[in-house]
Short mmCIF file of C-alpha atoms and ligand atoms in Angstrom, two decimals:
data_model
loop_
_atom_site.label_atom_id
_atom_site.label_comp_id
_atom_site.label_asym_id
_atom_site.label_seq_id
_atom_site.Cartn_x
_atom_site.Cartn_y
_atom_site.Cartn_z
CA MET A 581 0.13 0.10 0.13
CA ARG A 582 1.38 3.44 -0.94
CA SER A 583 1.39 6.44 1.61
CA TYR A 584 1.64 9.92 0.71
CA PRO A 585 3.38 13.01 2.26
CA GLU A 586 1.55 15.27 4.58
CA VAL A 587 -1.09 17.29 2.76
CA HIS A 588 -0.58 21.18 3.05
CA ASN A 589 -2.56 24.28 1.92
CA PHE A 590 -1.36 25.95 -1.29
CA ILE A 591 -0.93 29.55 -0.98
CA ALA A 592 0.91 32.00 -3.29
CA GLY A 593 2.47 29.21 -5.08
CA GLN A 594 3.72 27.55 -2.03
CA PHE A 595 2.81 24.57 -0.06
CA VAL A 596 2.30 26.01 3.56
CA SER A 597 2.07 24.04 6.63
CA ASP A 598 -0.83 24.87 9.05
CA SER A 599 0.08 24.13 12.88
CA GLY A 600 -3.60 23.49 13.74
CA LYS A 601 -5.54 20.36 14.05
CA ARG A 602 -4.98 17.47 11.36
CA LEU A 603 -7.09 14.82 9.98
CA ASP A 604 -6.18 11.29 8.95
CA VAL A 605 -6.54 10.36 5.23
CA TYR A 606 -7.54 6.75 4.66
CA ASN A 607 -7.07 4.40 1.62
CA PRO A 608 -10.76 3.00 1.67
CA ARG A 609 -9.67 -0.20 -0.03
CA HIS A 610 -7.36 -1.06 2.84
CA GLY A 611 -9.22 0.99 5.51
CA LYS A 612 -5.78 2.30 6.36
CA VAL A 613 -4.30 5.72 6.90
CA ILE A 614 -2.16 6.97 4.08
CA SER A 615 -1.65 10.63 4.85
CA SER A 616 -3.18 13.42 6.96
CA MET A 617 -4.43 16.93 6.18
CA PRO A 618 -4.87 20.25 8.15
CA LEU A 619 -8.06 21.35 9.28
CA SER A 620 -7.54 24.89 8.59
CA GLY A 621 -9.49 27.98 9.92
CA LYS A 622 -10.32 31.26 8.66
CA GLY A 623 -6.76 32.64 8.90
CA ALA A 624 -5.43 30.18 6.39
CA LEU A 625 -8.38 31.31 4.12
CA ASP A 626 -7.62 34.97 4.77
CA MET A 627 -4.00 34.27 3.51
CA ALA A 628 -5.15 32.57 0.50
CA VAL A 629 -7.63 35.27 -0.46
CA GLU A 630 -4.99 37.99 -0.08
CA ALA A 631 -2.66 35.91 -2.43
CA ALA A 632 -5.42 35.66 -4.91
CA LYS A 633 -6.14 39.32 -4.64
CA ALA A 634 -2.37 39.98 -5.33
CA ALA A 635 -2.29 37.90 -8.32
CA PHE A 636 -5.51 39.02 -9.68
CA PRO A 637 -4.48 42.35 -11.70
CA ALA A 638 -1.73 40.74 -13.67
CA TRP A 639 -3.56 37.42 -14.47
CA SER A 640 -6.86 39.08 -15.33
CA GLY A 641 -4.96 41.64 -17.47
CA LEU A 642 -3.35 38.94 -19.57
CA PRO A 643 -5.28 38.25 -23.02
CA VAL A 644 -7.19 35.07 -22.77
CA LYS A 645 -4.94 33.66 -25.60
CA GLU A 646 -2.09 33.95 -23.19
CA ARG A 647 -4.08 32.82 -20.38
CA VAL A 648 -5.06 29.40 -22.11
CA GLN A 649 -1.36 28.67 -22.95
CA VAL A 650 -0.87 27.54 -19.27
CA PHE A 651 -3.69 24.90 -19.77
CA PHE A 652 -2.16 23.68 -23.04
CA ARG A 653 1.17 22.91 -21.05
CA TYR A 654 -1.07 21.54 -18.19
CA LYS A 655 -2.97 19.09 -20.47
CA THR A 656 0.33 17.66 -21.61
CA LEU A 657 1.49 17.21 -18.02
CA LEU A 658 -1.88 15.48 -17.11
CA GLU A 659 -1.20 13.01 -20.12
CA LYS A 660 2.39 12.50 -19.16
CA HIS A 661 1.46 11.65 -15.51
CA LEU A 662 -1.76 9.84 -16.38
CA GLN A 663 -0.53 6.69 -14.56
CA GLU A 664 0.51 8.12 -11.34
CA LEU A 665 -2.28 10.47 -11.12
CA SER A 666 -4.99 7.49 -11.48
CA GLU A 667 -3.03 5.62 -8.82
CA LEU A 668 -3.48 8.32 -6.54
CA VAL A 669 -7.25 8.68 -7.26
CA MET A 670 -7.55 5.12 -6.68
CA ASP A 671 -5.81 5.21 -3.48
CA GLU A 672 -7.53 7.99 -1.88
CA ASN A 673 -11.04 7.36 -3.21
CA GLY A 674 -11.12 3.34 -3.42
CA LYS A 675 -12.20 3.24 -7.14
CA THR A 676 -10.62 0.77 -9.63
CA PHE A 677 -7.70 1.71 -11.69
CA ASP A 678 -9.69 1.83 -14.90
CA GLU A 679 -12.33 4.11 -13.16
CA ALA A 680 -9.71 6.42 -11.68
CA ARG A 681 -7.95 6.74 -15.16
CA ALA A 682 -11.26 7.29 -16.84
CA GLU A 683 -11.55 10.24 -14.13
CA VAL A 684 -8.41 11.59 -15.02
CA GLU A 685 -8.93 11.45 -18.69
CA LYS A 686 -12.09 13.38 -18.19
CA SER A 687 -9.98 16.06 -16.46
CA ILE A 688 -7.95 16.30 -19.57
CA GLU A 689 -11.15 16.81 -21.64
CA LEU A 690 -12.42 19.58 -19.27
CA THR A 691 -8.93 21.10 -19.76
CA GLU A 692 -9.06 20.92 -23.43
CA PHE A 693 -12.30 22.84 -23.22
CA ALA A 694 -10.83 25.54 -21.34
CA CYS A 695 -7.88 25.82 -24.14
CA SER A 696 -10.98 26.72 -26.62
CA MET A 697 -12.08 29.62 -24.47
CA PRO A 698 -10.62 32.32 -26.89
CA GLN A 699 -13.07 30.77 -29.44
CA LEU A 700 -15.89 30.99 -27.16
CA VAL A 701 -15.50 34.48 -25.40
CA TYR A 702 -14.83 37.03 -28.08
CA GLY A 703 -17.18 39.78 -27.67
CA GLU A 704 -19.98 41.55 -29.72
CA ILE A 705 -19.88 44.98 -31.44
CA LEU A 706 -22.64 46.98 -33.22
CA GLU A 707 -23.09 50.41 -34.54
CA VAL A 708 -26.30 51.17 -32.63
CA SER A 709 -26.81 54.77 -33.64
CA ARG A 710 -24.70 56.62 -36.33
CA GLY A 711 -21.35 57.13 -35.07
CA VAL A 712 -22.11 55.14 -31.91
CA GLU A 713 -20.96 51.76 -31.17
CA CYS A 714 -21.88 49.41 -28.47
CA ARG A 715 -19.38 46.42 -27.53
CA VAL A 716 -20.02 43.63 -25.01
CA GLU A 717 -16.85 41.83 -23.39
CA ARG A 718 -16.70 39.26 -20.82
CA LYS A 719 -14.75 40.12 -17.68
CA PRO A 720 -13.73 38.01 -14.73
CA LEU A 721 -15.30 38.26 -11.34
CA GLY A 722 -12.31 38.45 -9.28
CA ILE A 723 -11.79 35.93 -6.51
CA VAL A 724 -14.03 32.89 -6.73
CA ALA A 725 -14.19 29.56 -4.76
CA SER A 726 -14.68 26.03 -5.47
CA ILE A 727 -15.89 23.46 -2.98
CA ALA A 728 -15.50 19.83 -3.78
CA PRO A 729 -16.91 16.50 -2.76
CA PHE A 730 -15.13 13.09 -2.18
CA ASN A 731 -16.22 11.14 -5.07
CA PHE A 732 -14.30 12.57 -7.87
CA PRO A 733 -11.15 13.92 -6.18
CA HIS A 734 -9.60 14.86 -9.67
CA MET A 735 -12.33 15.41 -12.14
CA VAL A 736 -14.63 17.71 -9.91
CA PRO A 737 -11.84 20.28 -9.38
CA HIS A 738 -11.32 20.21 -13.21
CA TRP A 739 -15.22 21.07 -13.55
CA THR A 740 -14.21 24.43 -12.12
CA ILE A 741 -10.46 25.19 -12.17
CA PRO A 742 -9.75 25.37 -15.91
CA ASN A 743 -12.63 27.36 -17.01
CA ALA A 744 -12.79 29.96 -14.21
CA LEU A 745 -9.08 30.53 -14.44
CA ALA A 746 -8.93 30.72 -18.19
CA LEU A 747 -11.51 33.46 -17.91
CA GLY A 748 -9.16 35.39 -15.83
CA ASN A 749 -10.30 34.67 -12.32
CA CYS A 750 -8.25 33.63 -9.20
CA MET A 751 -9.46 30.72 -7.09
CA ILE A 752 -9.50 29.18 -3.74
CA LEU A 753 -10.25 25.47 -3.78
CA LYS A 754 -11.48 23.55 -0.88
CA PRO A 755 -11.18 19.72 -1.61
CA SER A 756 -13.03 17.25 0.24
CA GLU A 757 -11.26 16.36 3.72
CA LEU A 758 -11.76 12.48 2.69
CA VAL A 759 -9.80 13.00 -0.56
CA PRO A 760 -7.27 15.94 -0.39
CA ILE A 761 -4.46 14.50 -2.01
CA SER A 762 -5.09 14.93 -5.73
CA ALA A 763 -5.54 18.62 -5.20
CA GLN A 764 -1.93 18.85 -4.13
CA LYS A 765 -0.85 17.34 -7.45
CA ILE A 766 -3.04 19.56 -9.47
CA ALA A 767 -1.56 22.62 -7.71
CA SER A 768 1.93 21.45 -8.54
CA MET A 769 1.22 20.60 -12.15
CA LEU A 770 -0.37 23.97 -12.72
CA LYS A 771 2.57 25.63 -11.16
CA GLU A 772 5.10 23.66 -13.40
CA ALA A 773 2.89 24.46 -16.41
CA GLY A 774 3.38 28.19 -15.63
CA LEU A 775 0.27 29.26 -13.63
CA PRO A 776 1.48 32.47 -11.81
CA ASP A 777 1.58 32.04 -8.02
CA GLY A 778 -1.64 33.07 -6.32
CA VAL A 779 -3.96 32.49 -9.12
CA LEU A 780 -5.02 28.87 -7.70
CA ASN A 781 -4.82 28.64 -3.79
CA ILE A 782 -5.92 25.40 -1.78
CA VAL A 783 -7.10 25.65 1.70
CA ASN A 784 -8.05 22.40 3.41
CA GLY A 785 -10.53 21.85 6.01
CA ASP A 786 -14.17 20.91 6.49
CA ARG A 787 -17.35 22.89 7.45
CA GLU A 788 -15.57 25.81 8.98
CA ILE A 789 -13.60 26.75 5.91
CA VAL A 790 -16.84 26.31 3.64
CA GLU A 791 -18.65 28.92 5.94
CA ALA A 792 -15.79 31.10 5.91
CA ILE A 793 -15.71 31.05 2.20
CA CYS A 794 -19.41 31.77 2.11
CA ASP A 795 -18.91 34.77 4.38
CA HIS A 796 -15.72 36.12 2.98
CA PRO A 797 -16.26 39.64 1.69
CA ASP A 798 -13.61 39.27 -1.14
CA ILE A 799 -14.98 36.23 -2.78
CA SER A 800 -17.41 37.15 -5.43
CA ALA A 801 -18.56 33.57 -6.46
CA VAL A 802 -18.92 30.07 -4.89
CA SER A 803 -19.37 26.86 -6.69
CA PHE A 804 -20.21 24.04 -4.64
CA VAL A 805 -20.49 20.14 -5.48
CA GLY A 806 -21.72 17.82 -2.86
CA SER A 807 -25.00 16.52 -1.32
CA THR A 808 -28.14 18.37 -1.20
CA LYS A 809 -28.17 19.12 2.39
CA VAL A 810 -25.04 20.99 2.25
CA ALA A 811 -25.63 22.39 -1.14
CA LYS A 812 -28.72 24.25 0.46
CA ILE A 813 -26.65 25.50 3.23
CA VAL A 814 -23.96 26.83 0.99
CA TYR A 815 -26.50 28.31 -1.58
CA GLN A 816 -28.30 30.09 1.01
CA ARG A 817 -25.25 31.41 2.94
CA ALA A 818 -23.33 32.49 -0.13
CA THR A 819 -26.19 34.14 -1.87
CA GLY A 820 -27.33 35.74 1.67
CA ASN A 821 -24.03 37.22 1.51
CA LEU A 822 -24.79 38.49 -2.07
CA LYS A 823 -22.49 36.09 -3.96
CA ARG A 824 -23.05 34.46 -7.10
CA CYS A 825 -23.57 30.71 -6.44
CA THR A 826 -24.04 27.45 -8.19
CA ALA A 827 -24.46 24.64 -5.86
CA LEU A 828 -24.89 20.95 -7.11
CA GLY A 829 -26.52 18.52 -4.93
CA GLY A 830 -27.31 14.93 -4.67
CA ALA A 831 -29.32 12.64 -6.95
CA LYS A 832 -31.75 9.78 -7.28
CA ASN A 833 -31.50 8.75 -10.91
CA HIS A 834 -34.09 6.68 -12.46
CA LEU A 835 -33.71 4.27 -15.38
CA VAL A 836 -37.07 3.48 -17.11
CA VAL A 837 -37.04 -0.01 -18.66
CA MET A 838 -39.57 -0.65 -21.37
CA PRO A 839 -40.56 -4.17 -22.33
CA ASP A 840 -39.16 -3.50 -25.97
CA ALA A 841 -35.91 -2.69 -24.68
CA HIS A 842 -32.83 -4.43 -26.18
CA PRO A 843 -32.14 -6.95 -23.46
CA ALA A 844 -28.51 -7.51 -23.32
CA MET A 845 -27.58 -3.90 -23.96
CA THR A 846 -29.97 -2.80 -21.15
CA ALA A 847 -28.90 -5.27 -18.84
CA SER A 848 -25.20 -4.33 -19.09
CA ASN A 849 -25.86 -0.70 -19.16
CA VAL A 850 -28.21 -0.64 -16.02
CA THR A 851 -25.68 -2.62 -14.27
CA ALA A 852 -22.62 -0.72 -15.16
CA SER A 853 -24.58 2.40 -14.24
CA MET A 854 -25.50 1.41 -10.84
CA SER A 855 -22.30 -0.24 -9.89
CA GLY A 856 -19.54 1.97 -11.62
CA CYS A 857 -17.32 3.83 -8.97
CA ALA A 858 -19.28 1.53 -6.39
CA GLY A 859 -22.35 3.44 -7.09
CA GLN A 860 -20.72 6.56 -5.62
CA ARG A 861 -21.49 8.85 -8.85
CA CYS A 862 -24.10 11.58 -8.81
CA MET A 863 -25.16 10.00 -12.20
CA ALA A 864 -25.46 6.56 -11.05
CA ALA A 865 -28.52 4.36 -11.66
CA SER A 866 -30.23 4.14 -8.40
CA ALA A 867 -33.71 3.43 -8.87
CA MET A 868 -35.01 1.23 -11.87
CA VAL A 869 -38.63 1.70 -12.98
CA ALA A 870 -39.63 -1.72 -14.64
CA VAL A 871 -42.54 -1.34 -16.96
CA GLY A 872 -44.74 -4.26 -17.70
CA ASN A 873 -43.00 -7.60 -18.08
CA VAL A 874 -39.24 -6.97 -18.09
CA ASP A 875 -38.49 -10.24 -16.12
CA HIS A 876 -35.91 -11.41 -18.78
CA ILE A 877 -34.00 -8.13 -18.49
CA VAL A 878 -34.12 -8.03 -14.52
CA SER A 879 -32.60 -11.73 -14.88
CA GLY A 880 -30.01 -10.32 -17.32
CA ILE A 881 -29.34 -7.50 -14.76
CA CYS A 882 -28.72 -10.14 -12.04
CA ASP A 883 -26.28 -12.11 -14.40
CA GLU A 884 -24.39 -9.02 -14.97
CA ALA A 885 -24.17 -7.99 -11.34
CA ARG A 886 -23.03 -11.48 -10.24
CA LYS A 887 -19.98 -11.01 -12.74
CA ILE A 888 -18.88 -8.01 -10.54
CA ILE A 889 -16.33 -8.96 -7.94
CA PRO A 890 -15.41 -6.57 -5.15
CA GLY A 891 -11.76 -5.90 -5.04
CA GLU A 892 -11.50 -7.13 -8.79
CA ASN A 893 -13.72 -5.11 -10.81
CA LEU A 894 -15.64 -3.34 -8.20
CA GLY A 895 -13.89 -0.68 -5.84
CA SER A 896 -14.69 0.22 -2.25
CA VAL A 897 -17.01 2.78 -0.79
CA ILE A 898 -15.52 5.63 0.82
CA SER A 899 -15.77 4.96 4.64
CA GLU A 900 -16.98 2.46 7.09
CA ALA A 901 -19.91 4.94 7.85
CA ALA A 902 -20.76 4.84 3.99
CA LYS A 903 -20.65 1.05 4.18
CA GLU A 904 -23.19 0.83 7.21
CA ARG A 905 -25.57 3.40 5.75
CA ILE A 906 -25.85 1.62 2.34
CA GLU A 907 -26.47 -1.81 4.10
CA LYS A 908 -28.97 -0.27 6.31
CA TYR A 909 -30.94 0.97 3.26
CA ILE A 910 -30.91 -2.66 2.00
CA ASN A 911 -31.95 -4.08 5.33
CA GLU A 912 -34.72 -1.80 5.82
CA ALA A 913 -35.89 -2.46 2.32
CA GLU A 914 -35.77 -6.16 2.82
CA ALA A 915 -37.67 -6.01 6.04
CA ALA A 916 -40.38 -3.73 4.32
CA GLY A 917 -41.08 -6.71 1.78
CA ALA A 918 -38.61 -5.95 -0.98
CA LYS A 919 -36.80 -8.99 -2.49
CA VAL A 920 -33.00 -9.03 -2.54
CA LEU A 921 -32.02 -10.82 -5.85
CA VAL A 922 -28.24 -10.17 -5.69
CA ASP A 923 -26.85 -9.52 -2.18
CA GLY A 924 -23.78 -7.34 -1.59
CA ARG A 925 -23.82 -6.95 2.04
CA ASN A 926 -21.14 -8.24 4.46
CA TRP A 927 -18.47 -8.60 1.74
CA LYS A 928 -14.98 -9.12 2.72
CA VAL A 929 -12.15 -9.08 0.14
CA GLU A 930 -9.33 -11.43 0.93
CA GLY A 931 -6.17 -9.55 1.92
CA PHE A 932 -8.34 -6.43 2.18
CA GLU A 933 -10.35 -7.32 5.13
CA SER A 934 -10.39 -3.94 6.81
CA GLY A 935 -11.59 -2.08 3.49
CA TYR A 936 -15.12 -0.91 3.13
CA TYR A 937 -16.54 -3.06 0.39
CA VAL A 938 -20.23 -3.51 -0.47
CA GLY A 939 -21.03 -5.91 -3.32
CA PRO A 940 -23.33 -5.09 -6.14
CA THR A 941 -26.87 -5.55 -4.94
CA VAL A 942 -30.12 -5.72 -6.75
CA ILE A 943 -33.46 -5.44 -4.89
CA ASP A 944 -36.79 -6.20 -6.70
CA PHE A 945 -40.46 -5.20 -5.86
CA VAL A 946 -39.33 -1.90 -4.04
CA LYS A 947 -42.31 0.40 -3.26
CA PRO A 948 -42.08 4.10 -4.16
CA GLU A 949 -42.66 5.11 -0.60
CA MET A 950 -39.68 2.98 0.69
CA ALA A 951 -36.69 5.09 1.83
CA ILE A 952 -34.60 3.18 -0.71
CA ALA A 953 -36.85 4.42 -3.54
CA LYS A 954 -36.65 8.14 -2.45
CA GLU A 955 -33.22 8.71 -0.98
CA GLU A 956 -29.74 8.90 -2.24
CA VAL A 957 -28.01 5.56 -1.22
CA PHE A 958 -24.80 6.44 -2.85
CA GLY A 959 -23.64 2.58 -3.22
CA PRO A 960 -23.83 0.04 -5.71
CA VAL A 961 -27.28 -0.86 -5.23
CA LEU A 962 -30.27 -0.91 -7.81
CA ALA A 963 -33.93 -0.61 -6.38
CA ILE A 964 -36.25 -1.90 -8.84
CA ILE A 965 -39.79 -0.27 -8.74
CA ARG A 966 -42.55 -2.35 -10.76
CA THR A 967 -45.15 -0.37 -12.79
CA GLN A 968 -47.60 -1.02 -15.66
CA ASP A 969 -47.17 1.75 -18.14
CA LEU A 970 -44.91 4.67 -19.22
CA ASP A 971 -47.03 7.55 -17.74
CA SER A 972 -46.88 5.88 -14.26
CA ALA A 973 -42.99 5.51 -14.74
CA ILE A 974 -42.68 9.11 -15.46
CA GLN A 975 -44.90 9.93 -12.63
CA ILE A 976 -42.50 8.09 -10.16
CA GLU A 977 -39.45 9.86 -11.80
CA ASN A 978 -41.13 13.19 -11.46
CA SER A 979 -42.07 12.66 -7.73
CA SER A 980 -38.34 12.58 -6.79
CA GLU A 981 -37.29 15.71 -5.14
CA TYR A 982 -34.08 15.34 -7.11
CA GLY A 983 -33.52 15.79 -10.75
CA ASN A 984 -29.81 14.94 -11.74
CA ALA A 985 -30.28 12.44 -14.49
CA ALA A 986 -33.19 10.00 -15.93
CA SER A 987 -32.68 7.57 -18.64
CA ILE A 988 -35.28 5.42 -20.60
CA PHE A 989 -34.41 2.01 -22.34
CA THR A 990 -36.66 1.23 -25.35
CA GLN A 991 -36.44 0.86 -29.16
CA SER A 992 -39.60 3.03 -29.59
CA GLY A 993 -38.77 6.60 -30.75
CA GLY A 994 -42.28 7.72 -29.58
CA MET A 995 -42.03 6.33 -26.01
CA ALA A 996 -38.23 7.84 -25.99
CA ARG A 997 -39.52 11.19 -27.21
CA LYS A 998 -42.36 11.11 -24.72
CA PHE A 999 -39.83 10.58 -21.80
CA MET A 1000 -37.38 13.14 -22.91
CA GLU A 1001 -40.32 15.68 -22.86
CA ASN A 1002 -41.46 14.78 -19.67
CA ALA A 1003 -38.97 13.53 -17.24
CA SER A 1004 -38.12 16.28 -14.57
CA ALA A 1005 -34.23 15.88 -14.76
CA GLY A 1006 -31.29 18.13 -16.05
CA MET A 1007 -29.53 15.28 -18.03
CA ILE A 1008 -31.62 12.86 -20.04
CA GLY A 1009 -30.42 9.53 -21.29
CA VAL A 1010 -31.98 7.45 -24.25
CA ASN A 1011 -30.36 4.01 -24.00
CA ILE A 1012 -27.66 5.31 -21.93
CA GLY A 1013 -27.17 4.54 -18.33
CA VAL A 1014 -24.98 7.56 -17.22
CA PRO A 1015 -25.91 10.30 -19.69
CA VAL A 1016 -23.24 12.62 -18.79
CA PRO A 1017 -23.00 15.51 -21.37
CA ARG A 1018 -19.53 15.67 -22.61
CA GLU A 1019 -17.87 19.08 -23.62
CA PRO A 1020 -18.83 21.52 -24.84
CA PHE A 1021 -22.29 20.62 -23.32
CA SER A 1022 -22.76 21.65 -19.80
CA PHE A 1023 -23.27 19.46 -16.73
CA GLY A 1024 -26.05 20.29 -14.19
CA GLY A 1025 -29.24 18.90 -12.84
CA TRP A 1026 -32.61 20.31 -11.99
CA ASN A 1027 -34.87 20.40 -8.69
CA ASP A 1028 -33.08 19.71 -5.60
CA SER A 1029 -29.84 18.44 -7.48
CA LYS A 1030 -28.83 21.97 -8.37
CA PHE A 1031 -29.23 25.37 -6.84
CA GLY A 1032 -28.35 28.41 -8.86
CA VAL A 1033 -28.69 29.51 -12.40
CA ASN A 1034 -25.70 28.24 -14.26
CA ASP A 1035 -24.53 24.82 -15.07
CA ILE A 1036 -21.16 23.97 -13.79
CA THR A 1037 -19.31 23.21 -16.86
CA GLY A 1038 -19.29 23.95 -20.70
CA LYS A 1039 -20.59 27.14 -22.20
CA SER A 1040 -22.96 27.68 -19.34
CA SER A 1041 -20.07 27.95 -16.91
CA ILE A 1042 -18.87 31.08 -18.76
CA ASP A 1043 -21.71 32.92 -17.41
CA LEU A 1044 -21.06 31.58 -13.91
CA TRP A 1045 -17.43 32.93 -13.92
CA THR A 1046 -17.88 36.21 -15.91
CA ASN A 1047 -19.76 39.62 -15.99
CA LEU A 1048 -20.74 41.30 -19.16
CA LYS A 1049 -19.03 44.76 -19.60
CA LYS A 1050 -21.24 47.00 -22.05
CA THR A 1051 -19.31 49.82 -23.36
CA SER A 1052 -20.80 52.53 -25.71
CA ILE A 1053 -18.43 54.70 -27.67
CA LYS A 1054 -19.00 57.65 -29.76
CA TRP A 1055 -15.80 59.15 -31.80
CA ASN A 1056 -17.41 61.74 -34.19
CA PRO A 1057 -18.21 64.92 -32.30
CA GLU A 1058 -18.07 66.65 -35.95
CA GLY A 1059 -21.03 64.45 -36.66
CA LYS A 1060 -23.09 66.43 -34.04
CA THR A 1061 -25.04 63.24 -33.12
CA ASN A 1062 -27.27 64.24 -30.36
CA TRP A 1063 -28.07 60.72 -29.20
CA MET A 1064 -26.28 59.66 -26.03
CA SER A 1065 -24.71 62.92 -25.52
P1 NAD B 1330 -20.83 16.68 1.18
O1 NAD B 1330 -21.90 17.48 1.05
O2 NAD B 1330 -20.79 15.78 2.46
O3 NAD B 1330 -19.50 17.36 1.20
C1 NAD B 1330 -19.11 18.25 0.02
C2 NAD B 1330 -18.24 19.38 0.48
O4 NAD B 1330 -18.92 20.25 1.54
C3 NAD B 1330 -16.89 18.81 1.25
O5 NAD B 1330 -15.90 19.76 0.81
C4 NAD B 1330 -17.16 19.13 2.87
O6 NAD B 1330 -16.04 19.44 3.39
C5 NAD B 1330 -18.22 20.27 2.93
N1 NAD B 1330 -19.27 20.29 3.97
C6 NAD B 1330 -19.43 18.99 4.57
N2 NAD B 1330 -20.48 19.24 5.48
C7 NAD B 1330 -20.75 20.59 5.45
C8 NAD B 1330 -21.40 21.50 6.30
N3 NAD B 1330 -22.21 21.05 7.21
N4 NAD B 1330 -21.25 22.68 6.09
C9 NAD B 1330 -20.47 23.21 5.13
N5 NAD B 1330 -19.72 22.46 4.36
C10 NAD B 1330 -19.77 21.09 4.43
O7 NAD B 1330 -20.62 15.53 -0.06
P2 NAD B 1330 -19.69 14.33 -0.23
O8 NAD B 1330 -20.27 13.29 0.66
O9 NAD B 1330 -18.41 14.63 0.02
O10 NAD B 1330 -20.13 13.92 -1.70
C11 NAD B 1330 -21.07 13.01 -2.07
C12 NAD B 1330 -22.32 13.86 -2.34
O11 NAD B 1330 -21.97 14.84 -3.59
C13 NAD B 1330 -23.49 13.04 -3.10
O12 NAD B 1330 -24.67 13.56 -2.60
C14 NAD B 1330 -23.29 13.19 -4.57
O13 NAD B 1330 -24.63 13.05 -5.26
C15 NAD B 1330 -23.03 14.50 -4.52
N6 NAD B 1330 -22.35 15.03 -5.82
C16 NAD B 1330 -23.06 15.68 -6.71
C17 NAD B 1330 -22.51 15.95 -7.94
C18 NAD B 1330 -23.39 16.67 -8.90
O14 NAD B 1330 -22.94 16.92 -10.03
N7 NAD B 1330 -24.79 16.96 -8.73
C19 NAD B 1330 -21.38 15.72 -8.21
C20 NAD B 1330 -20.66 14.81 -7.50
C21 NAD B 1330 -21.04 14.62 -6.21
#
């Protein structure tokens, strides 16, 4: 098992130790400590904000074409260090190596998008009256913050860092205290790529730092990714302090399976969606709404699920507490009459006995009112809810308080169209189990899965990270234009 050096804050281009309390960082596959991180307080945040303020005039003053050169160089560094970065994600998060590598590859795609910023943010100009022109440009906000969850330690910081920085902002990143190590590598590689000191700063900690970010008078915008409970707190606190905020929350994603769905493809896609990254994806299938007689597909899903072996092609969940929470949902559903078809409880992986493993679990005949049907389980668990027609399936999906992703499996264009129109979610899939929009399309849910106007990636994020400056110009006094004197 690899261990890692102590995690430090990254302020003004330097890793800075913090003499306060520290927290152990675990490798969840082993259940063993691999590093420790500081639980920093407001003092560290103030230092980071001062560093960002000092860096902002020069960084925001560069043309965007110059700023993105850093990200071209950074992208080649990500590619060069793909193996090492993937191993690190695997170590601190518990996912498999292939999943970790896919995560870092997604960070590369996000960085590529930021490199295309000059093609996306050029302004507009029009002669609005004789001799008078109006022009519109995008200007950075100033100091912005990004607060990240545990489930994608590498990718989620890349949802915000490349775009916000390429657009001229300086940033404070607050990684999850469960997975703070990847952010250390991100900072040092950006420095190596030529990012000026102070443009990106990292402050480690927990709730205290998040609250201090929401309250800090010099931070203009806050992005948050995490659970709905905390997203609501952050959104209310940040906007209460008159900051711009986009806060992405949790999810309960429904996959509707129609009787005409392609059996093999549906079974493998649904299973991959519910079990990938041990179900710890905000886009994971969590509830399957089985319409009519789809027993053959349910049986195919069980066959697929039985091929997934924890410790081999399934990683661990993040903590002992997460394992207990997930197994409690399964126990309660079973006690309430649901049928456990594939049981992932009480898994032990040989050689990794203290790791936090839950095997793939398929539970049939779940009722919509059960907690497992309504709440986010965040583990490799598929709750199957039976219903008779597409209308009632859509009703079940719509009754969720969340609205991140929703998919339908069918070979009927008409059915797919009806679902696309009526599902209440921000990201819809047709015969796709994990309908993540790829760049340049933006990522973001609806309902209690996102608070705020903008999505967090893609073109929509440009509005999140910039203000529009409108300038009206008149250069012809001899024309005696009396409009806009
Ligand atoms: P979390 O909400 O517990 O933590 C997220 C961040 O908030 C962390 O940095 C943490 O330190 C901080 N935090 C925790 N409690 C806080 C509090 N009371 N006040 C202020 N800050 C606090 O989320 P998590 O467990 O790290 O991540 C899993 C959750 O994130 C799941 O609900 C998942 O669906 C969600 N998620 C959503 C998306 C999306 O795009 N919608 C993407 C990834 C993860």
